[in-house]
XYZ file of C-alpha atoms in Angstrom:
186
model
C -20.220 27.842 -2.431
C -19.874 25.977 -5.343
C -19.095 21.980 -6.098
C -15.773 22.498 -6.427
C -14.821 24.522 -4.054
C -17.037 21.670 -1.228
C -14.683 18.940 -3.199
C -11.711 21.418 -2.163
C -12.698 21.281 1.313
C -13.223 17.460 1.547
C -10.021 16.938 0.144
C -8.163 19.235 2.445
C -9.927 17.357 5.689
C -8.945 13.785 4.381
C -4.940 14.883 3.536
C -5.060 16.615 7.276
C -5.645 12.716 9.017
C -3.434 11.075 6.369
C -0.317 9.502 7.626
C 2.651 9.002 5.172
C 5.399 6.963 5.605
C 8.227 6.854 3.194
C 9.564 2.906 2.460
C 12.662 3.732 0.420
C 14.907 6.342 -2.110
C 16.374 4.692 -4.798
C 18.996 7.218 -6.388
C 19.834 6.578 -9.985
C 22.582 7.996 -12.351
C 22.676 8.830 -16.054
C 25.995 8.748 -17.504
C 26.539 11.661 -19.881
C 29.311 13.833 -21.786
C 29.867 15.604 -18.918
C 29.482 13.590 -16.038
C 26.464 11.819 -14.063
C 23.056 12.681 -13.670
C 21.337 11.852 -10.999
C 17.606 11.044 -10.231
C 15.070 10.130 -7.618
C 12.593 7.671 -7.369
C 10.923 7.677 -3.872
C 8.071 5.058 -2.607
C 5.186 6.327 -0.077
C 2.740 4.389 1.842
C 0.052 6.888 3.273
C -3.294 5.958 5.560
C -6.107 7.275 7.961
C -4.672 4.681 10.819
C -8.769 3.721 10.318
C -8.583 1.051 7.456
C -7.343 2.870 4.894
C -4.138 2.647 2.971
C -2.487 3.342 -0.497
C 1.139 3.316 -1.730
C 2.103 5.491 -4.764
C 6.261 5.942 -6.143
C 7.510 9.225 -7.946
C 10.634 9.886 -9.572
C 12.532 13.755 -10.066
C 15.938 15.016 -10.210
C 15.384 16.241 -6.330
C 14.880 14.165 -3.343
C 11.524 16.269 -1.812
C 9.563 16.333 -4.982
C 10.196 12.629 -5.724
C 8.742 12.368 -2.283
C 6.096 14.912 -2.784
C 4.844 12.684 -6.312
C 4.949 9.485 -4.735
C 2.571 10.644 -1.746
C 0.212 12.349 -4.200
C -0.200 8.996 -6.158
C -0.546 7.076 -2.917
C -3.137 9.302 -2.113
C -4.900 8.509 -5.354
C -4.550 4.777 -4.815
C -6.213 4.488 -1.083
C -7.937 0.922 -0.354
C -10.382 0.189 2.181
C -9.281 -2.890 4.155
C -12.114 -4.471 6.575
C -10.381 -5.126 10.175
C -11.820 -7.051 12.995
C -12.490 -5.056 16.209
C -10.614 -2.222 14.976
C -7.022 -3.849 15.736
C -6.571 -6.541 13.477
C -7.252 -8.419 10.168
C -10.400 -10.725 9.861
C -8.456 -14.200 9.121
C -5.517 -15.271 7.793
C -4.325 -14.593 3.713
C -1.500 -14.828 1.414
C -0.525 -12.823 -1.319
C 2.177 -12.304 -3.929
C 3.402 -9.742 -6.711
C 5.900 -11.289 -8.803
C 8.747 -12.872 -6.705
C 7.572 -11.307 -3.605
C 5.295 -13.688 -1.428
C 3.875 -12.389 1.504
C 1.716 -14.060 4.552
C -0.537 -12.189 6.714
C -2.366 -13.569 9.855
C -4.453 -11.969 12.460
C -2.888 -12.195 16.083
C -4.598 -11.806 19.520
C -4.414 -8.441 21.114
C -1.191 -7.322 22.688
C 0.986 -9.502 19.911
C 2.420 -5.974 18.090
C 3.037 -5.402 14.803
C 5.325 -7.970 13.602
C 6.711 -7.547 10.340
C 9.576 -6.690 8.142
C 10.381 -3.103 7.142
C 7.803 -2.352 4.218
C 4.549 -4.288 5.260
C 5.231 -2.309 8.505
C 4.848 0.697 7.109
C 1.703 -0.509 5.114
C 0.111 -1.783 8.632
C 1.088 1.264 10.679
C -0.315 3.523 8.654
C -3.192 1.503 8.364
C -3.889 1.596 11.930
C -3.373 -2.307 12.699
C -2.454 -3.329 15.809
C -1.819 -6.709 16.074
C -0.839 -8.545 12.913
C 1.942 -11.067 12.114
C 3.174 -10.993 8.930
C 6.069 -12.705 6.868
C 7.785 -12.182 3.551
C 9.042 -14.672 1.492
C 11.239 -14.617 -1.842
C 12.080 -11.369 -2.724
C 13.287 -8.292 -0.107
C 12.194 -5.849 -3.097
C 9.881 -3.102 -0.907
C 8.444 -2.869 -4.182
C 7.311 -6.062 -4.732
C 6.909 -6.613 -1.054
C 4.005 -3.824 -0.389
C 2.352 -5.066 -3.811
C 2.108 -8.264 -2.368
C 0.428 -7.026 0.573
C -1.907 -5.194 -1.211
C -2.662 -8.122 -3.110
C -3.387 -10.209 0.189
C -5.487 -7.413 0.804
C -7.643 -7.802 -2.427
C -8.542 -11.044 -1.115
C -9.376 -9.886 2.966
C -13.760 -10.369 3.042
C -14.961 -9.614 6.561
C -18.339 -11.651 7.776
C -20.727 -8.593 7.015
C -19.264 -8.347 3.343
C -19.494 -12.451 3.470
C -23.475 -12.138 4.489
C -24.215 -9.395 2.106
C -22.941 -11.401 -0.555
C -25.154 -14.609 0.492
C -28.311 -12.495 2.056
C -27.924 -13.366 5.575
C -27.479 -12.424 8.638
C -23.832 -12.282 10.355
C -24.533 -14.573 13.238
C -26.122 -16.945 10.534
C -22.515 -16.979 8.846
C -20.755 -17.990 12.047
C -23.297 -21.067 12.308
C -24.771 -19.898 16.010
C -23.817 -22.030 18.210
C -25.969 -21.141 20.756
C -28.954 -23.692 22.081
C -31.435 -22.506 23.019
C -33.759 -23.925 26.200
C -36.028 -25.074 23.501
C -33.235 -27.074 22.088
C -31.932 -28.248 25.482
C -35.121 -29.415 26.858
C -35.347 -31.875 23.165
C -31.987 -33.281 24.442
């Protein structure tokens, strides 16, 4: 079996557990002699439900293959997101593409996804549980899942935090811990 054909195979396993979810269809017309034209543009937000996502947008004269382009370039444009306990983001981040300003904070377990119509889409299909999130400025689903993916640009989770600095994880969280050493100095 060759490289290629391995690559083939990986590729076909990873699109099997993707999830897509389509945000919006934006029809658009071109006036001509004869009448109107019309065109697609579709935007996709696909993930594992494990911690990784991607978005991707496609335009064609038919609905399915505007669909169909904007889920292959979604799958080209995956991110790895870090989430805490499986279920929810590690702390609490804004973001913002343009106009669109978006806040993200982790919630305790059993709060839900709560957010508007694209960043739900974006934390469904990124397998988030619990999350609260708010948009404001624009309504633009556009603008609105670019802003989240900017947030998420900016997510570090403790191991990434003591990897960059060379410690340990529960060095990061300042251990709180006393020992009976400590104790008995008290």
């Amino acid at each position: 079996m060759s490289k290629i054909e391995k690559q083939d195979k990986r590729n076909q396993k990873d699109d099997n557990d993707l999830v897509d979810k389509l945000v919006g269809i934006n029809r658009v017309a071109k006036v001509v002699k004869g009448g109107r034209r019309f065109g697609f543009a579709a935007l996709v937000v696909v993930g594992d439900l494990r911690g990784r996502v991607g978005f991707g947008t496609g335009k064609a004269k038919e609905v399915p293959e505007a669909i169909k382009k904007a889920t292959d370039d979604a799958k080209k444009n995956m991110v790895k997101v870090p989430m805490k306990e499986g279920r929810t983001l590690h702390h609490d981040m804004k973001g913002h593409y343009g106009a669109g300003r978006v806040v993200l904070r982790s919630a305790p377990s059993g709060t839900g996804i709560i957010a508007g119509g694209p960043m739900r889409a974006v934390f469904e299909t990124l397998g988030v549980q619990d999350v609260v999130a708010k948009s404001i400025g624009t309504s633009n689903p556009h603008n609105m899942i670019k802003a989240t993916f900017n947030a998420f640009d900016s997510m570090n989770s403790p191991r990434n935090i003591a990897n960059k600095r060379g410690k340990k994880v529960a060095e990061i969280f300042g251990n709180k811990l006393k020992t009976s050493v400590d104790t008995e100095k008290d």
